[in-house]
Amino acid sequence: LCLESPDHSGEARLSATTSPAIRLPTLAHQPLPHHVRDLLQLTLKICANALENNVILAIRDLEEQLMRQLAATTEPKQRDSLRQSLLAVEGSRSALAAHFLDALEAELALLQAPAVVRGVELSLVNDLEIEETSALTDAATRAELQNSLPLFLLGQRFGVMAGRPAFDAETLPLGPQALCRSIRYAVERLNLDVGVIALTKCDLPDG
């Protein structure tokens, strides 16, 4: 994950496009006021169990979808790719959940981070990557529409802790877009075949 401000608006947020070798920021090591750090650590602790359970359910759903696709596919190369992805997911349930929570902690740890604008990155994007991004965007949009008032109030509360105006949907820690960024980061740490994440329903918890 890295900080980026895609529209040069001064908003710092996380991106899941960085090298996995880069260490994510943590609450313990960020220069946060003690009372803010304590509140964020408590917030993460309260959310962790429910969110981790949702991730595990999503992983199981992904495994089932991969098995169905494997059974329905006859093309050898695609079957091999699906089989490798299935093995990777089956052997990495705990790691996926851990990566997800690490990414979520990084979202919180950067609450008071100054704006950092990174250089423009140009890359080729194939159809599966577009589908992956679309699936996550749709999931975040649905959750934002279903929980608009709670998210608005949450943005105000995080704004108070950050000493700044209320966070919007894109930059809100623990908001739907932050959850989707964290999910994407966790899946990408497994080096799965591109597009595998698009198989998930990405249903985010209500509230």
Tab-separated table of C-alpha atoms in Angstrom:
chain	number	residue	atom	x	y	z
A	1	LEU	CA	0.000	0.000	0.000
A	2	CYS	CA	1.112	3.545	-0.545
A	3	LEU	CA	-0.204	7.037	-0.182
A	4	GLU	CA	-1.555	8.706	-3.248
A	5	SER	CA	-3.532	11.785	-4.145
A	6	PRO	CA	-4.826	10.976	-7.648
A	7	ASP	CA	-6.535	14.305	-8.192
A	8	HIS	CA	-3.862	16.389	-6.407
A	9	SER	CA	-6.560	17.458	-3.951
A	10	GLY	CA	-4.303	16.990	-0.949
A	11	GLU	CA	-6.159	13.922	0.324
A	12	ALA	CA	-3.908	11.076	1.399
A	13	ARG	CA	-5.212	7.552	0.906
A	14	LEU	CA	-3.977	4.035	0.400
A	15	SER	CA	-3.405	2.243	-2.858
A	16	ALA	CA	-2.976	-1.506	-3.304
A	17	THR	CA	-0.505	-1.151	-6.159
A	18	THR	CA	2.747	-1.024	-4.226
A	19	SER	CA	5.345	-3.732	-3.813
A	20	PRO	CA	4.538	-6.286	-1.080
A	21	ALA	CA	8.057	-5.685	0.303
A	22	ILE	CA	7.057	-2.228	1.569
A	23	ARG	CA	6.104	-2.278	5.248
A	24	LEU	CA	2.658	-0.911	6.019
A	25	PRO	CA	2.275	1.877	8.584
A	26	THR	CA	0.954	0.772	11.987
A	27	LEU	CA	-0.823	2.588	14.774
A	28	ALA	CA	2.037	1.880	17.170
A	29	HIS	CA	4.635	3.617	15.016
A	30	GLN	CA	2.692	6.587	13.630
A	31	PRO	CA	3.224	9.995	15.284
A	32	LEU	CA	-0.316	10.208	16.665
A	33	PRO	CA	-1.508	11.891	19.874
A	34	HIS	CA	-1.919	9.304	22.626
A	35	HIS	CA	-5.676	9.748	22.949
A	36	VAL	CA	-6.158	9.454	19.182
A	37	ARG	CA	-3.990	6.320	19.001
A	38	ASP	CA	-5.931	4.752	21.874
A	39	LEU	CA	-9.269	5.479	20.186
A	40	LEU	CA	-8.076	4.077	16.852
A	41	GLN	CA	-6.685	0.933	18.472
A	42	LEU	CA	-10.002	0.408	20.250
A	43	THR	CA	-11.888	0.988	17.000
A	44	LEU	CA	-9.740	-1.560	15.179
A	45	LYS	CA	-10.187	-4.109	17.974
A	46	ILE	CA	-13.982	-3.736	17.932
A	47	CYS	CA	-14.168	-4.081	14.152
A	48	ALA	CA	-11.552	-6.792	13.710
A	49	ASN	CA	-13.568	-9.858	14.729
A	50	ALA	CA	-16.641	-9.086	12.623
A	51	LEU	CA	-14.603	-8.019	9.606
A	52	GLU	CA	-12.255	-11.011	9.853
A	53	ASN	CA	-15.243	-13.362	9.915
A	54	ASN	CA	-16.632	-11.682	6.790
A	55	VAL	CA	-13.296	-12.122	5.032
A	56	ILE	CA	-13.171	-15.819	5.945
A	57	LEU	CA	-16.705	-16.305	4.593
A	58	ALA	CA	-15.699	-14.525	1.377
A	59	ILE	CA	-12.646	-16.798	1.056
A	60	ARG	CA	-14.821	-19.895	1.398
A	61	ASP	CA	-17.193	-18.502	-1.215
A	62	LEU	CA	-14.220	-17.844	-3.502
A	63	GLU	CA	-13.021	-21.424	-3.062
A	64	GLU	CA	-16.459	-22.747	-4.046
A	65	GLN	CA	-16.575	-20.522	-7.126
A	66	LEU	CA	-13.088	-21.584	-8.172
A	67	MET	CA	-14.082	-25.245	-7.834
A	68	ARG	CA	-17.199	-24.665	-9.942
A	69	GLN	CA	-15.160	-22.902	-12.615
A	70	LEU	CA	-12.562	-25.654	-12.544
A	71	ALA	CA	-15.255	-28.296	-13.056
A	72	ALA	CA	-16.774	-26.359	-15.959
A	73	THR	CA	-13.497	-25.551	-17.763
A	74	THR	CA	-11.941	-27.863	-20.335
A	75	GLU	CA	-9.088	-25.665	-21.576
A	76	PRO	CA	-5.865	-27.093	-20.025
A	77	LYS	CA	-4.069	-23.790	-19.445
A	78	GLN	CA	-7.070	-22.210	-17.755
A	79	ARG	CA	-7.663	-25.331	-15.632
A	80	ASP	CA	-4.052	-25.237	-14.469
A	81	SER	CA	-4.341	-21.552	-13.572
A	82	LEU	CA	-7.578	-22.137	-11.643
A	83	ARG	CA	-6.106	-25.153	-9.853
A	84	GLN	CA	-3.061	-23.147	-8.745
A	85	SER	CA	-5.284	-20.300	-7.539
A	86	LEU	CA	-7.479	-22.723	-5.600
A	87	LEU	CA	-4.473	-24.289	-3.890
A	88	ALA	CA	-3.128	-20.830	-3.028
A	89	VAL	CA	-6.435	-19.759	-1.489
A	90	GLU	CA	-6.937	-23.002	0.436
A	91	GLY	CA	-3.485	-22.746	1.992
A	92	SER	CA	-3.678	-19.062	2.841
A	93	ARG	CA	-6.954	-18.397	4.645
A	94	SER	CA	-5.286	-17.103	7.798
A	95	ALA	CA	-2.720	-15.118	5.810
A	96	LEU	CA	-5.455	-13.449	3.752
A	97	ALA	CA	-7.307	-12.373	6.872
A	98	ALA	CA	-4.069	-11.119	8.454
A	99	HIS	CA	-3.126	-9.095	5.349
A	100	PHE	CA	-6.624	-7.612	5.293
A	101	LEU	CA	-6.413	-6.485	8.918
A	102	ASP	CA	-2.896	-5.116	8.382
A	103	ALA	CA	-4.144	-3.027	5.475
A	104	LEU	CA	-7.109	-1.835	7.507
A	105	GLU	CA	-4.805	-0.791	10.358
A	106	ALA	CA	-2.730	1.136	7.821
A	107	GLU	CA	-5.850	3.035	6.747
A	108	LEU	CA	-6.379	4.062	10.374
A	109	ALA	CA	-2.694	4.751	11.013
A	110	LEU	CA	-2.664	7.334	8.218
A	111	LEU	CA	-5.562	9.281	9.737
A	112	GLN	CA	-3.439	12.374	10.360
A	113	ALA	CA	-0.873	11.780	7.620
A	114	PRO	CA	0.078	14.797	5.495
A	115	ALA	CA	-0.846	14.756	1.839
A	116	VAL	CA	1.615	12.882	-0.309
A	117	VAL	CA	1.349	13.043	-4.070
A	118	ARG	CA	3.147	10.232	-5.848
A	119	GLY	CA	4.318	10.231	-9.444
A	120	VAL	CA	1.905	9.211	-12.144
A	121	GLU	CA	2.116	5.485	-12.858
A	122	LEU	CA	1.261	4.271	-16.336
A	123	SER	CA	0.493	0.602	-16.897
A	124	LEU	CA	-1.392	-1.620	-19.291
A	125	VAL	CA	-4.734	-2.783	-17.932
A	126	ASN	CA	-6.388	-5.886	-19.315
A	127	ASP	CA	-10.069	-6.799	-19.329
A	128	LEU	CA	-9.849	-8.940	-16.182
A	129	GLU	CA	-8.233	-6.128	-14.197
A	130	ILE	CA	-11.006	-3.798	-15.353
A	131	GLU	CA	-13.569	-6.384	-14.224
A	132	GLU	CA	-11.810	-6.673	-10.851
A	133	THR	CA	-11.872	-2.910	-10.300
A	134	SER	CA	-15.493	-2.723	-11.415
A	135	ALA	CA	-16.554	-5.456	-8.971
A	136	LEU	CA	-14.929	-3.654	-6.048
A	137	THR	CA	-16.291	-0.261	-7.096
A	138	ASP	CA	-19.820	-1.675	-7.363
A	139	ALA	CA	-19.535	-3.283	-3.916
A	140	ALA	CA	-18.339	-0.032	-2.334
A	141	THR	CA	-21.039	2.014	-4.074
A	142	ARG	CA	-23.807	-0.331	-2.897
A	143	ALA	CA	-22.576	-0.155	0.679
A	144	GLU	CA	-22.300	3.656	0.548
A	145	LEU	CA	-25.868	3.995	-0.741
A	146	GLN	CA	-27.231	1.610	1.889
A	147	ASN	CA	-25.391	3.290	4.774
A	148	SER	CA	-25.119	6.926	3.706
A	149	LEU	CA	-26.095	8.517	7.045
A	150	PRO	CA	-23.932	6.289	9.296
A	151	LEU	CA	-20.981	6.816	6.941
A	152	PHE	CA	-21.543	10.588	6.963
A	153	LEU	CA	-21.530	10.620	10.771
A	154	LEU	CA	-18.496	8.328	10.865
A	155	GLY	CA	-16.679	10.697	8.514
A	156	GLN	CA	-17.389	13.570	10.898
A	157	ARG	CA	-16.088	11.641	13.909
A	158	PHE	CA	-12.888	10.641	12.142
A	159	GLY	CA	-12.530	14.246	11.010
A	160	VAL	CA	-12.584	15.393	14.640
A	161	MET	CA	-9.867	12.871	15.553
A	162	ALA	CA	-7.790	13.954	12.569
A	163	GLY	CA	-8.276	17.670	13.324
A	164	ARG	CA	-9.659	18.306	9.837
A	165	PRO	CA	-13.008	18.492	8.008
A	166	ALA	CA	-15.123	15.370	7.717
A	167	PHE	CA	-13.777	12.531	5.573
A	168	ASP	CA	-15.605	11.763	2.356
A	169	ALA	CA	-16.451	8.262	1.130
A	170	GLU	CA	-13.178	7.822	-0.757
A	171	THR	CA	-10.847	8.686	2.113
A	172	LEU	CA	-12.928	7.489	5.087
A	173	PRO	CA	-11.003	4.963	7.222
A	174	LEU	CA	-13.132	1.823	7.649
A	175	GLY	CA	-15.461	3.063	4.905
A	176	PRO	CA	-16.559	0.779	2.055
A	177	GLN	CA	-13.787	1.962	-0.265
A	178	ALA	CA	-11.171	1.429	2.453
A	179	LEU	CA	-12.516	-2.096	3.017
A	180	CYS	CA	-12.329	-2.828	-0.700
A	181	ARG	CA	-8.776	-1.480	-0.917
A	182	SER	CA	-7.840	-3.741	1.998
A	183	ILE	CA	-9.515	-6.776	0.423
A	184	ARG	CA	-7.715	-6.140	-2.844
A	185	TYR	CA	-4.384	-5.709	-1.082
A	186	ALA	CA	-4.846	-8.978	0.824
A	187	VAL	CA	-5.704	-10.961	-2.298
A	188	GLU	CA	-2.819	-9.479	-4.279
A	189	ARG	CA	-0.331	-10.597	-1.598
A	190	LEU	CA	-1.067	-14.193	-2.709
A	191	ASN	CA	-0.123	-13.446	-6.321
A	192	LEU	CA	-3.329	-15.037	-7.564
A	193	ASP	CA	-4.140	-15.094	-11.244
A	194	VAL	CA	-5.531	-11.701	-12.230
A	195	GLY	CA	-9.304	-11.624	-12.148
A	196	VAL	CA	-9.719	-14.151	-9.344
A	197	ILE	CA	-10.846	-11.430	-6.956
A	198	ALA	CA	-13.619	-10.520	-9.409
A	199	LEU	CA	-15.187	-13.923	-8.693
A	200	THR	CA	-16.028	-12.830	-5.145
A	201	LYS	CA	-19.339	-11.194	-4.374
A	202	CYS	CA	-17.557	-8.625	-2.203
A	203	ASP	CA	-20.643	-8.146	-0.043
A	204	LEU	CA	-19.620	-5.659	2.638
A	205	PRO	CA	-21.134	-5.789	6.119
A	206	ASP	CA	-24.035	-3.408	6.735
A	207	GLY	CA	-23.539	-0.555	9.197
